Tab-separated table of C-alpha atoms and ligand atoms in Angstrom:
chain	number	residue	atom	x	y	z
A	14	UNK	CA	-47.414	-50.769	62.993
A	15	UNK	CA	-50.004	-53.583	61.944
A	16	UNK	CA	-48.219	-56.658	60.897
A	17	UNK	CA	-49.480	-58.325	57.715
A	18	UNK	CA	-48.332	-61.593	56.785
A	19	UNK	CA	-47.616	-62.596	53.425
A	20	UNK	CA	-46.880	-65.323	50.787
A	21	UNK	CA	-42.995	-65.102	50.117
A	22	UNK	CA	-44.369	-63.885	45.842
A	23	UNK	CA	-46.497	-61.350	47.511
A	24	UNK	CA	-43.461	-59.459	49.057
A	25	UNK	CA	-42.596	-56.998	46.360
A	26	UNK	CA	-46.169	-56.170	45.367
A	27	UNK	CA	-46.828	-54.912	49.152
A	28	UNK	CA	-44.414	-52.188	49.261
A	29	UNK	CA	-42.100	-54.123	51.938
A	30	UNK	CA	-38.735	-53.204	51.201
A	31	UNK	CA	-36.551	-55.182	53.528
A	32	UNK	CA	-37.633	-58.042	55.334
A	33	UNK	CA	-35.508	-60.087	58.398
A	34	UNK	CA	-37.372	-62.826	59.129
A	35	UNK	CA	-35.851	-65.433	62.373
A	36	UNK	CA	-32.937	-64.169	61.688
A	37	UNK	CA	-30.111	-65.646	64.140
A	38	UNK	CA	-26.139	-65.207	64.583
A	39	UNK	CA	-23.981	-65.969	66.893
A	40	UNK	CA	-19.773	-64.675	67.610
A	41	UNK	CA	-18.757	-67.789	69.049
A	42	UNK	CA	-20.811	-68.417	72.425
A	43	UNK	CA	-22.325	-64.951	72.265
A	44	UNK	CA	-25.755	-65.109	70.377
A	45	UNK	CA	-25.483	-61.102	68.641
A	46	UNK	CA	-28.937	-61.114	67.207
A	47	UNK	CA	-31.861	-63.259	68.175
A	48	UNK	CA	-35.167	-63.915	66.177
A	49	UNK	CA	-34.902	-60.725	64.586
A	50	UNK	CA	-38.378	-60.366	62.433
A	51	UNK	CA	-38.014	-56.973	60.974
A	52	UNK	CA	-39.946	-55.290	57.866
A	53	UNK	CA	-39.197	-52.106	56.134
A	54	UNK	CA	-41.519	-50.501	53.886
A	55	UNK	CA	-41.081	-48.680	50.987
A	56	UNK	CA	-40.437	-44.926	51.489
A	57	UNK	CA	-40.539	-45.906	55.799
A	58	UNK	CA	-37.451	-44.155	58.043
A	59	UNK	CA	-36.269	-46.657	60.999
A	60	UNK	CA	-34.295	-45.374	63.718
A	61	UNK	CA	-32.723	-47.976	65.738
A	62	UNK	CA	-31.632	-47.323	68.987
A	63	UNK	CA	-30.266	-49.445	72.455
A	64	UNK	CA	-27.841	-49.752	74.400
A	65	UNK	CA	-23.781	-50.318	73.424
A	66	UNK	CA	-23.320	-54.123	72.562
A	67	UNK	CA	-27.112	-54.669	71.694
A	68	UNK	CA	-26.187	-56.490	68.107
A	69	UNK	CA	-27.414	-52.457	66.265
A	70	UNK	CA	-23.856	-52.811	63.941
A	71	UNK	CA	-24.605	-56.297	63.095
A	72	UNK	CA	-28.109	-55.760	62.510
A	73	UNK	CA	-26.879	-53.254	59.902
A	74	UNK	CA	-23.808	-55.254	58.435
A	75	UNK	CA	-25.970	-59.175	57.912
A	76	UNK	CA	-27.844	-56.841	55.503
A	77	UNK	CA	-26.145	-55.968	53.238
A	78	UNK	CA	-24.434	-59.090	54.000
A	79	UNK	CA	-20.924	-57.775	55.614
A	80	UNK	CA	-21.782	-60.387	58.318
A	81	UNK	CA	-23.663	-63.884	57.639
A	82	UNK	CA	-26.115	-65.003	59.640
A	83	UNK	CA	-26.783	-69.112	61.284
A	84	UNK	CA	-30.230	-69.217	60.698
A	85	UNK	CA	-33.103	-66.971	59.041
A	86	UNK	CA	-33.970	-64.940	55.746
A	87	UNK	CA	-33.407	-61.634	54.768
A	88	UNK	CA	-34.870	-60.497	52.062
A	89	UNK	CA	-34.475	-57.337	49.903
A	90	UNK	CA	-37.208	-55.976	47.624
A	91	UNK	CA	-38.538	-59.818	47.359
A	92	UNK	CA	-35.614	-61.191	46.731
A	93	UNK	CA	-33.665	-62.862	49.401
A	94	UNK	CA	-29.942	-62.215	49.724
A	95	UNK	CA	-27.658	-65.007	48.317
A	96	UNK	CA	-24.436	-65.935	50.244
A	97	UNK	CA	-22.022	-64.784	47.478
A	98	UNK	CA	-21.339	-64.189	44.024
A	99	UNK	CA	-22.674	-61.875	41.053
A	100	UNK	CA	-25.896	-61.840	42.530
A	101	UNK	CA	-24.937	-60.617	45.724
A	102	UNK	CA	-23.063	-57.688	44.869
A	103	UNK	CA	-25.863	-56.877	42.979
A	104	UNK	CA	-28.079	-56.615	45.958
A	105	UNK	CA	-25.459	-55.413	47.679
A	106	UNK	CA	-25.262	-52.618	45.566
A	107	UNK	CA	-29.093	-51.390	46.484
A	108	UNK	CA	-28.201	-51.623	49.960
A	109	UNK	CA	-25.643	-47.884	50.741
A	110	UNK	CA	-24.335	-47.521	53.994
A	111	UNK	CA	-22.595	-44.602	55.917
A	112	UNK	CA	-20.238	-45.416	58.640
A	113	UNK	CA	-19.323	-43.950	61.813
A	114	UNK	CA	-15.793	-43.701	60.170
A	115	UNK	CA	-16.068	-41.958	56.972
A	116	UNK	CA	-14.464	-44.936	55.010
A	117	UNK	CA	-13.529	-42.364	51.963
A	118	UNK	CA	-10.748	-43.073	49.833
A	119	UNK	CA	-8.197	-40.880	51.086
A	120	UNK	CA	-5.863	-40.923	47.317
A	121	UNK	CA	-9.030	-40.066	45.640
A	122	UNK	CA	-10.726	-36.708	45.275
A	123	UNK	CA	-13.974	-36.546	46.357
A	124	UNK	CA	-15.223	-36.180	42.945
A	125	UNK	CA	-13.625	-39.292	42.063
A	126	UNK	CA	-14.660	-41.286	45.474
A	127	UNK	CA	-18.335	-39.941	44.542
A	128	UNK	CA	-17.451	-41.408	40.855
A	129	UNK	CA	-15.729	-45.091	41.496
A	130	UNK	CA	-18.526	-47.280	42.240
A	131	UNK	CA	-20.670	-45.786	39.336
A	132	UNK	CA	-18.159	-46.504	37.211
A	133	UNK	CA	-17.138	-50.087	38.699
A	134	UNK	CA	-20.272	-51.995	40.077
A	135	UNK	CA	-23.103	-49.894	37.514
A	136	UNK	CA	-21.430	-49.885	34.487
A	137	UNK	CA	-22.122	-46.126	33.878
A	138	UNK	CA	-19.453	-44.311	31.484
A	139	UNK	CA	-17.048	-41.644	33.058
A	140	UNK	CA	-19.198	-38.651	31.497
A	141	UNK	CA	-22.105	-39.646	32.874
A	142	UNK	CA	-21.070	-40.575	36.605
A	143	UNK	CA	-19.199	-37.259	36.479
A	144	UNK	CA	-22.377	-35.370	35.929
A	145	UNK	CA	-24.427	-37.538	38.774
A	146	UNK	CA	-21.524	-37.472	40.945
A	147	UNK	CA	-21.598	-33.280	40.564
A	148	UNK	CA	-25.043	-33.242	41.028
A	149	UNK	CA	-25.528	-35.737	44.606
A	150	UNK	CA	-22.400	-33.291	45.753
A	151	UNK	CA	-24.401	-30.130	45.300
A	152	UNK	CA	-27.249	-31.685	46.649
A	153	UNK	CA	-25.110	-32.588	49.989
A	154	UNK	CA	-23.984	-28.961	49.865
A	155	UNK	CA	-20.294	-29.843	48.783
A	156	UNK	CA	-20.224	-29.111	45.511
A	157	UNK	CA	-17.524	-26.838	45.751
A	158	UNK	CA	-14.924	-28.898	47.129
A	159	UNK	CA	-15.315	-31.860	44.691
A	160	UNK	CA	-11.412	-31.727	43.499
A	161	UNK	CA	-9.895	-31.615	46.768
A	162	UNK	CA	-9.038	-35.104	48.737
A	163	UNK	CA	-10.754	-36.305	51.638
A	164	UNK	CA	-8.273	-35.058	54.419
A	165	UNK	CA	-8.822	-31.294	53.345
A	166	UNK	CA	-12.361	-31.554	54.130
A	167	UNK	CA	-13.939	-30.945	57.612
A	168	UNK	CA	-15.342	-34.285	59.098
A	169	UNK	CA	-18.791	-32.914	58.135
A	170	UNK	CA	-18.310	-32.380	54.863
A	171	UNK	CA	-16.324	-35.965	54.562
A	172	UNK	CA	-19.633	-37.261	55.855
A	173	UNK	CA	-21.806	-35.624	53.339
A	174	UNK	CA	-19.555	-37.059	50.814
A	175	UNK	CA	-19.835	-40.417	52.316
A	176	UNK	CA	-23.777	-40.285	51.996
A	177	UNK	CA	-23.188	-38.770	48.609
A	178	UNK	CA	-21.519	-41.813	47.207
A	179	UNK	CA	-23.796	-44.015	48.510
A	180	UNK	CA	-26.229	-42.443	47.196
A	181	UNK	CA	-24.294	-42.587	43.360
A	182	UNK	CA	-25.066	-46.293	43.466
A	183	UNK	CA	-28.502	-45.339	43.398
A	184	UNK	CA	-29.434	-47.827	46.060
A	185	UNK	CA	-33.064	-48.810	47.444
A	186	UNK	CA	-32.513	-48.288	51.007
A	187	UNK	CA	-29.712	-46.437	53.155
A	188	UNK	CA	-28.381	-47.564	55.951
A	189	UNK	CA	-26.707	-45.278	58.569
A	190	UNK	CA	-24.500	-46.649	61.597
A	191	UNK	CA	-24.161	-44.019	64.149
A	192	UNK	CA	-23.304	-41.687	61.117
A	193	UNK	CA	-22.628	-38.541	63.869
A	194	UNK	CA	-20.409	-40.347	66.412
A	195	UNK	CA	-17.547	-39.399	65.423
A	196	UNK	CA	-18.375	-35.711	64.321
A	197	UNK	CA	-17.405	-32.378	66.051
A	198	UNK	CA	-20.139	-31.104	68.429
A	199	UNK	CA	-21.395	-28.570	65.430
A	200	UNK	CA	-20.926	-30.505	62.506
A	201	UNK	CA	-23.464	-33.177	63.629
A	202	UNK	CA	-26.157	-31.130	62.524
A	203	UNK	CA	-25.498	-30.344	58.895
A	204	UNK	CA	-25.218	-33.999	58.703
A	205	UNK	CA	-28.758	-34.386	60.164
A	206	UNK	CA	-30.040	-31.956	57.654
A	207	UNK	CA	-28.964	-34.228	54.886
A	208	UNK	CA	-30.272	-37.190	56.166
A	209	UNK	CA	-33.667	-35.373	57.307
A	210	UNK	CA	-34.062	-33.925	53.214
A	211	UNK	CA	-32.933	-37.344	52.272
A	212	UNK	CA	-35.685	-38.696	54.278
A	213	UNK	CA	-38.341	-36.053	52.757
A	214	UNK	CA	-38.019	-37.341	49.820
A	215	UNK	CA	-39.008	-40.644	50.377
A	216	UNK	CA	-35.637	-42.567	50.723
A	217	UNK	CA	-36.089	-45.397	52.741
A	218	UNK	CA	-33.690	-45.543	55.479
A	219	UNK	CA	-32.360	-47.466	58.604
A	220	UNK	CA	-30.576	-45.024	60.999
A	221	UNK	CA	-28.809	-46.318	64.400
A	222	UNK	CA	-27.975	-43.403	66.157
A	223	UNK	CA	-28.202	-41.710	69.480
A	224	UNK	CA	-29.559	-38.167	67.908
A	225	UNK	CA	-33.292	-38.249	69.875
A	226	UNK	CA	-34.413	-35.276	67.942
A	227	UNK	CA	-33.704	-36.920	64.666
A	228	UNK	CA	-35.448	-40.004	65.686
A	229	UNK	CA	-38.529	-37.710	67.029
A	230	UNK	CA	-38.748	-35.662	63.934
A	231	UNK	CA	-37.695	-38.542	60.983
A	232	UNK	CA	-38.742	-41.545	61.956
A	233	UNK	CA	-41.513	-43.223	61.184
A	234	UNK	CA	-40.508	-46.360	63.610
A	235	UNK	CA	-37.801	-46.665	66.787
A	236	UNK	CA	-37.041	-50.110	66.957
A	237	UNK	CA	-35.426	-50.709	70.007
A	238	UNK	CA	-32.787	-53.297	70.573
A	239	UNK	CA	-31.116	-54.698	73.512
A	240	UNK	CA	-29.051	-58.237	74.540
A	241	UNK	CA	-29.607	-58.790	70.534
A	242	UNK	CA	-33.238	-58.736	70.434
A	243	UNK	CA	-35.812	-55.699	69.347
A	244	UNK	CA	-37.506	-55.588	72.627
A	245	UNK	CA	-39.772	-52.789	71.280
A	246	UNK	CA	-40.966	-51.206	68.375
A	247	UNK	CA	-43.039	-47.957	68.226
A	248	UNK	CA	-43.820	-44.762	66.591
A	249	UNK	CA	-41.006	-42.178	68.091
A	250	UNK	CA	-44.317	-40.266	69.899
A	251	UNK	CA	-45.090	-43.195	71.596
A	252	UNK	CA	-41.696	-44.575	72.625
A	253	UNK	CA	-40.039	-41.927	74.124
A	254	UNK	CA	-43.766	-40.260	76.012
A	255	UNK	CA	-44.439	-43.549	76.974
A	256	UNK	CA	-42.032	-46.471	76.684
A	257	UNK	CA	-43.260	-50.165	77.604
A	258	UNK	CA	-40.508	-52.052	78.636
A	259	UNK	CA	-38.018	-51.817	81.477
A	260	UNK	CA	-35.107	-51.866	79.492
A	261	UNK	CA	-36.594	-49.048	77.074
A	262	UNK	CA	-37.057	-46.964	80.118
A	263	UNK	CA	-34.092	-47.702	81.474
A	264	UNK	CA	-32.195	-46.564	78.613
A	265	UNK	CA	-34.283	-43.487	77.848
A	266	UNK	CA	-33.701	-42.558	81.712
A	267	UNK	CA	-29.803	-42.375	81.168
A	268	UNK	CA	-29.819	-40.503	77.594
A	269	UNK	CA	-32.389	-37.801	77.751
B	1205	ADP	P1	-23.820	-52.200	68.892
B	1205	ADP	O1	-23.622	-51.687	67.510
B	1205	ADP	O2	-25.249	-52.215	69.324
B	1205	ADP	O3	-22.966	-51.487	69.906
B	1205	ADP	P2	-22.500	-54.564	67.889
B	1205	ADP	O4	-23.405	-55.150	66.854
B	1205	ADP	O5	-21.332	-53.803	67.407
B	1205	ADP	O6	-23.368	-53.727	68.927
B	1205	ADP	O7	-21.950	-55.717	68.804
B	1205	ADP	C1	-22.797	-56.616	69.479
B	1205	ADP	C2	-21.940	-57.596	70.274
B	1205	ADP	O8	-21.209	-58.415	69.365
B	1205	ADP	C3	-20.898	-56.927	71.161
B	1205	ADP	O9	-20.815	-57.675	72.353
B	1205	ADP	C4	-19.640	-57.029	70.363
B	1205	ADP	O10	-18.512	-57.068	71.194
B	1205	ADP	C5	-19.826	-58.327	69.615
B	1205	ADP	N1	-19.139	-58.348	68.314
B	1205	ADP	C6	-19.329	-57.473	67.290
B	1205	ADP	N2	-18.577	-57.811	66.221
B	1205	ADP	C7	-17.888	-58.927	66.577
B	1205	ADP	C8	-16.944	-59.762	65.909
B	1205	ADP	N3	-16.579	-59.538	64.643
B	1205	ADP	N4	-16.453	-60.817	66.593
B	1205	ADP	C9	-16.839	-61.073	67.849
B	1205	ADP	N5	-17.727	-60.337	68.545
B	1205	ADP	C10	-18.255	-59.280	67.923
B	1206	MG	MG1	-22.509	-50.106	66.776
């Protein structure tokens, strides 16, 4: 990855996407991120992977700003992310994220999970989140079980729908925290597959998880973290033939 530097107006017009720039925060006495500088591009895939405890959740949560941060900007398509208010959960709103946990609402069907936010934070009409909500569940390959409630689904499928209803809120970049971890051995993949068509088709996306073979065949990037810092960044070729740190090969030694 070249770095460019640019003028704060110049941010949008050069296809960065999201952009951390010094960003600090601390829990208490125990400094969770440290002089993060991170930049997305438009369209780019970002898997980012360390060890347990390396600060990859709160990377994820400061931006869409579930966590604040001491010190530092972050930035989302050129504009920078306000504290709170109307603007925020505007911003907030191009920023979906899938969880470990699938986070559905479990009185809701999924059509209607798929439906809410639509509805609530874009203003659409019922008619016509109905028909995009239909649509992002075929394209997850639930389709079929849109009236039926969370619990009746497979934790698969309650994943797809997850990453479906993010993806109602027609958001600029997704963010994915470990979205596999808590899936059954063989329901990890059709997960995968979603994110990996997702990804063809140009969605930018950052993805912590410990799936190698998505990170070989997605990314664009593997940012590795560790002790709250990106110690290393690389194309997944690169990093995983031929790490450069200790702690990269460290890690790499105890998960492949
Ligand atoms: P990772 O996702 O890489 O496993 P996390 O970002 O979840 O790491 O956590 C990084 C560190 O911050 C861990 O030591 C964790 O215990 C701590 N931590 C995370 N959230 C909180 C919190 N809300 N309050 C205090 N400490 C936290
Ligand atoms: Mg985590």
């Amino acid at each position: 990855m070249t770095e460019v530097s640019v003028a704060k107006e110049d941010v949008a017009a050069t296809g960065d996407l999201v952009v951390l720039k010094s960003v600090n925060k601390h829990f208490g006495a125990l400094h969770v991120l440290q002089d993060i500088d991170l930049t997305i591009a438009r369209g780019e895939v970002v898997v980012v992977i360390g060890p347990s405890g390396s600060g990859k959740s709160t990377l994820c949560r400061t931006i869409n700003r579930l966590e604040t941060t001491d010190s530092g900007s972050i930035s989302i398509d050129g504009k920078p992310l306000p504290d709170e208010g109307k603007e925020l959960a505007r911003l907030r709103a191009d920023v979906g994220m899938v969880f470990q946990s699938f986070n559905l609402f479990a009185h809701k069907t999924v059509l209607e999970n798929v439906m809410l936010g639509q509805i609530k934070v874009r203003k659409k009409d019922k008619k016509a989140a109905e028909e995009r909500a239909r649509a992002l569940l075929d394209r997850v390959g639930v389709g079929a079980q849109a009236e039926k409630y969370p619990a009746q689904l497979s934790g698969g499928q309650q994943q797809r729908v997850a990453i479906a209803r993010a993806l109602a809120m027609d958001p600029k970049v997704m963010l994915f925290d470990e979205p596999t971890s808590a899936l059954d051995p063989e329901m990890i993949n059709e997960v995968l597959e979603v994110m990996q068509q997702l990804a063809r088709d140009g969605m930018t996306m950052i993805v912590v998880t410990h799936e190698m073979g998505f990170a070989r065949s997605a990314a664009n990037r593997v940012v590795f973290m560790a002790d709250g810092r990106i110690v290393e960044e690389a194309a997944p070729d690169q990093f995983f033939s031929n790490p450069r740190s200790d702690r990269a090969k460290d890690f790499l030694s105890k998960i492949l």
